[in-house]
C-alpha positions as a LaTeX table, in Angstrom:
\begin{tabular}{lrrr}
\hline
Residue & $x$ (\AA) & $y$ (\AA) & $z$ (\AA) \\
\hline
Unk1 & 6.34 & $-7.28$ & 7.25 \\
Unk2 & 3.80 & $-9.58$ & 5.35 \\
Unk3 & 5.37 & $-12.64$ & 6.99 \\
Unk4 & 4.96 & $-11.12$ & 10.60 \\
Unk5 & 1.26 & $-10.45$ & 9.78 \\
Unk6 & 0.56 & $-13.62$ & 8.93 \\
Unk7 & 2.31 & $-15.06$ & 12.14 \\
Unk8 & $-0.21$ & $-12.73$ & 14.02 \\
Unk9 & $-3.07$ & $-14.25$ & 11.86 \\
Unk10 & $-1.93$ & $-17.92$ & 12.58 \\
Unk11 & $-1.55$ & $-17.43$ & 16.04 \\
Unk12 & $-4.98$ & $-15.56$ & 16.77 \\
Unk13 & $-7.02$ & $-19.13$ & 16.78 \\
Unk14 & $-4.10$ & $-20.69$ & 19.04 \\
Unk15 & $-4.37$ & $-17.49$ & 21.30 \\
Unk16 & $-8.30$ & $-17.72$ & 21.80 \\
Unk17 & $-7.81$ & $-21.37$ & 22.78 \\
Unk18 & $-5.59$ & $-21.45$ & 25.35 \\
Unk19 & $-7.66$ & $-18.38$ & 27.14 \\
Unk20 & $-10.87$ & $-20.15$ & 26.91 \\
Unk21 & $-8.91$ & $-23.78$ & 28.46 \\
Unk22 & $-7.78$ & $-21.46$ & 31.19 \\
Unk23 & $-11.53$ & $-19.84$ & 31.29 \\
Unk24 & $-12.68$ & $-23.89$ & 31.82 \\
Unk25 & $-9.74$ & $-24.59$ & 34.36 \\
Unk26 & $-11.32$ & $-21.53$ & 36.62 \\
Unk27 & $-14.23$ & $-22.03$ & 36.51 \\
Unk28 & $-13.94$ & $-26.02$ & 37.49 \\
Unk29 & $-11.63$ & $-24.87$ & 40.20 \\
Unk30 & $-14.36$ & $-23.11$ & 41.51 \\
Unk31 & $-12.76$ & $-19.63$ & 41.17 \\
Unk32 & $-14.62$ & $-16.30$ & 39.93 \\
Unk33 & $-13.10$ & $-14.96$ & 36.52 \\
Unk34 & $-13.36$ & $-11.00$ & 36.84 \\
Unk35 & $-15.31$ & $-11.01$ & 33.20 \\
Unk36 & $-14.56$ & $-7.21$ & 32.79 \\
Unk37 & $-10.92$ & $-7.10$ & 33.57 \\
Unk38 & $-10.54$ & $-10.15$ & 31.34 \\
Unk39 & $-12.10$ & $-8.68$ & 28.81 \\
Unk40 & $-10.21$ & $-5.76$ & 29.36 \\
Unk41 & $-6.60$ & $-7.71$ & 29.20 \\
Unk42 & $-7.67$ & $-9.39$ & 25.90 \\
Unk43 & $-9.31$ & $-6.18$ & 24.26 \\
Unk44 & $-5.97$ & $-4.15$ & 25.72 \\
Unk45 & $-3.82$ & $-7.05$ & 23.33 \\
Unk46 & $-6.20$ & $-6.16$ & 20.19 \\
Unk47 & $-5.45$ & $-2.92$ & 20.70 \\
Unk48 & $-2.34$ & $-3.24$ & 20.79 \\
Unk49 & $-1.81$ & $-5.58$ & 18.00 \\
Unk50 & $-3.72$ & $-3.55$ & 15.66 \\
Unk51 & $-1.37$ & 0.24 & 16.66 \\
Unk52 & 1.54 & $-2.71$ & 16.18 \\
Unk53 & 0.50 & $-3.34$ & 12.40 \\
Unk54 & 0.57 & 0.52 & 12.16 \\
Unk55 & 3.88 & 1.11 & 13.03 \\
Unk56 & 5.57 & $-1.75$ & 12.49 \\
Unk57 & 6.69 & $-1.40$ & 9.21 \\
Unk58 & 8.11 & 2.22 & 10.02 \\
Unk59 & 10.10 & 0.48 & 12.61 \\
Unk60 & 11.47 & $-1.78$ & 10.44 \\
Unk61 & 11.91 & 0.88 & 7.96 \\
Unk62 & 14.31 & 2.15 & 10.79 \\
Unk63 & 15.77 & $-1.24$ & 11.42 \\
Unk64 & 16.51 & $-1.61$ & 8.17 \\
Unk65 & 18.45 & 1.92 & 8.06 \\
Unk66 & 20.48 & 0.75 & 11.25 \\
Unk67 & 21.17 & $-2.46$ & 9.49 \\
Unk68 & 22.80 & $-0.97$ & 6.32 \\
Unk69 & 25.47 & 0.07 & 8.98 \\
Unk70 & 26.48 & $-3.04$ & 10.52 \\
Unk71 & 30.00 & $-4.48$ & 9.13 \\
Unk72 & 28.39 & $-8.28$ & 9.56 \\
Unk73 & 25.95 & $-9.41$ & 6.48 \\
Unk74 & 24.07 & $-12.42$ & 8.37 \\
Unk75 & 22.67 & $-14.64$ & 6.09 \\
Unk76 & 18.70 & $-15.99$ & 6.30 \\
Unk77 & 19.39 & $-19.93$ & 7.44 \\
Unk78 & 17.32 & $-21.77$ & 9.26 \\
Unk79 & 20.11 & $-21.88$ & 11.90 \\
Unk80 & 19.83 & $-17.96$ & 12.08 \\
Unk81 & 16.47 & $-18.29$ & 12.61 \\
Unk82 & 16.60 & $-20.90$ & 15.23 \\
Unk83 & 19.61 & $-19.45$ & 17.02 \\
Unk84 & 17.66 & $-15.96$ & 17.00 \\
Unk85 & 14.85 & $-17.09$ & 18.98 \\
Unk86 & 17.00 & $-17.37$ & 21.97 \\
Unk87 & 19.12 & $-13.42$ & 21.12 \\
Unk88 & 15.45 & $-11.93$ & 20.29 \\
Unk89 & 14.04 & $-13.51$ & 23.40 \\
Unk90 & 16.95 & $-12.28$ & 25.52 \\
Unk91 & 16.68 & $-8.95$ & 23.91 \\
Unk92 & 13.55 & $-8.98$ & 24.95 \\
Unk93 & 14.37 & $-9.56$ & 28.48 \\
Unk94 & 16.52 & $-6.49$ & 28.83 \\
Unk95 & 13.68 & $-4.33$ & 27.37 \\
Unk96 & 11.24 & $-5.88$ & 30.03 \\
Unk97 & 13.93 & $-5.40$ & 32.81 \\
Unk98 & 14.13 & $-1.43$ & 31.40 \\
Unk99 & 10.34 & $-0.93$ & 32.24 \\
Unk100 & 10.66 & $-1.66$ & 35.50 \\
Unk101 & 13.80 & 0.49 & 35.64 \\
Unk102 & 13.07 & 3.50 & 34.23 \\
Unk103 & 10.60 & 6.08 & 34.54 \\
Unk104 & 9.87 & 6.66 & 30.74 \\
Unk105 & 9.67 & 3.00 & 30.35 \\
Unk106 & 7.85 & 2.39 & 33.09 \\
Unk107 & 5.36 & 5.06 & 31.96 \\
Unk108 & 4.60 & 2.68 & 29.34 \\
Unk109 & 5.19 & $-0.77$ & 30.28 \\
Unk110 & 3.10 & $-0.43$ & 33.98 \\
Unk111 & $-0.31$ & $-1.06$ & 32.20 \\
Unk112 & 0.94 & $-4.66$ & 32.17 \\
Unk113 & 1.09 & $-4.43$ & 35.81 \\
Unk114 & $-2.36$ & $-3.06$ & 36.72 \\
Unk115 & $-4.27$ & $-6.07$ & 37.24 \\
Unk116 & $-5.99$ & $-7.49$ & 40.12 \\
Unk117 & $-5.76$ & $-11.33$ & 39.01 \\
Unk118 & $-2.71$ & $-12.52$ & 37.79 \\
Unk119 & $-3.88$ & $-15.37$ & 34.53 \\
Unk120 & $-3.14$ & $-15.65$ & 31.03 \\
Unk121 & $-5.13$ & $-12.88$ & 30.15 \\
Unk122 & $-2.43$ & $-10.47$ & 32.28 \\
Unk123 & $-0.28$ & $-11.15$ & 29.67 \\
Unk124 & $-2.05$ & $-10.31$ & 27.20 \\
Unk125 & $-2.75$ & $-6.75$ & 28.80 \\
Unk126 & 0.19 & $-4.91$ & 26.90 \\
Unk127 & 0.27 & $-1.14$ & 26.69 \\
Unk128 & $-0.38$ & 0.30 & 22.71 \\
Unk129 & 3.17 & 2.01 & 22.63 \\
Unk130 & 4.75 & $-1.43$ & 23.82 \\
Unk131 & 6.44 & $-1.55$ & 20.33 \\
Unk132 & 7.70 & 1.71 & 20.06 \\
Unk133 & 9.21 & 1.47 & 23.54 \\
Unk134 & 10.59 & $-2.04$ & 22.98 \\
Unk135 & 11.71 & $-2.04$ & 19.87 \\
Unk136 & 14.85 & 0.32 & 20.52 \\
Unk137 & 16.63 & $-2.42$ & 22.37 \\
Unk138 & 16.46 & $-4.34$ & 19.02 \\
Unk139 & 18.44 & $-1.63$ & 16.96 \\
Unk140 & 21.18 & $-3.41$ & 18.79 \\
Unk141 & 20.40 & $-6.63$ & 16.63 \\
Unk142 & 20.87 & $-4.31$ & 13.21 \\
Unk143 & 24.28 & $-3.13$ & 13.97 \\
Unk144 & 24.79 & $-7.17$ & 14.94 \\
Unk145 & 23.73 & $-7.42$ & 10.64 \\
Unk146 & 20.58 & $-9.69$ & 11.51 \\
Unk147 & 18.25 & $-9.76$ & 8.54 \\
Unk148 & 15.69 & $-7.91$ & 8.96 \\
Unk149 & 13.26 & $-11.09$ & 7.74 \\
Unk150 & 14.45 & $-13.31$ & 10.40 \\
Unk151 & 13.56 & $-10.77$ & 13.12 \\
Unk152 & 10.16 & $-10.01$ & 11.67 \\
Unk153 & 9.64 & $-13.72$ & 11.97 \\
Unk154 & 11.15 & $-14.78$ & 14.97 \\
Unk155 & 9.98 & $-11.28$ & 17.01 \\
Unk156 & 6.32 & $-12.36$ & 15.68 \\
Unk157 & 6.35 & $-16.06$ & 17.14 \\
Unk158 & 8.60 & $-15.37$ & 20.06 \\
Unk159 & 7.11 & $-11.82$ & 21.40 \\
\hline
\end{tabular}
């Protein structure tokens, strides 16, 4: 859990960046930014991030459980954690695809979707329950036997 923290941490400077290049690129195009809904999308991810540090470790709590079950003991290599950016990323996929599928999911995941201007700041807005919604698909990695330190580190740069 302290590793995934500290991704969040290192990332946080990186993040602010890249939304105030795309704040410059905007505004030289000559386009209006919508400063509330912006601010809105960003302070949405925040939000987010912090009810993410509150639960995660229960989750992985869980994930661990579900991982004492798998028959495969995956060991920590760097090619595990290279190779798992690609299963955690297409993990992710499915979850995505299941918000726009179903109802409960969609109950969730359609806060993403309520924006008027689609920019980097849309994908920032994430619903506060993202996590708890998401994170059943990767259950499916614990039976698989993926450590439970690779996904914390991989999930944390990846989603």
């Amino acid at each position: 859990m302290r590793t995934g923290v500290q991704a969040y941490v290192y990332l946080l400077p990186i993040l602010i960046f890249f939304l105030g290049l795309e704040i410059y690129f905007i505004r030289k195009r000559g386009r209006r930014i919508d400063v509330p809904e912006y601010f809105q999308n960003v302070t949405l991810s925040f939000g987010m991030t912090l009810v993410d540090l509150l639960v995660m470790g229960t989750l992985l709590r869980l994930y661990s459980q579900v991982l004492s079950f798998s028959l495969l003991k995956i060991p920590a290599t760097p090619f595990v954690y290279v190779s798992s950016i690609l299963l955690i990323d297409f993990v992710f996929y499915w979850a995505h695809v299941a918000g726009h599928r179903f109802p409960f999911f969609w109950a969730v995941h359609s806060v993403h979707h309520q924006v008027r201007d689609y920019n980097l700041s849309a994908g920032f807005r994430q619903p506060w329950l993202h996590k708890l919604n998401t994170f059943l698909f990767y259950f499916v990695l614990a039976l698989m036997g993926l450590p439970v330190e690779v996904l914390t580190v991989v999930y944390a740069v990846v989603v």
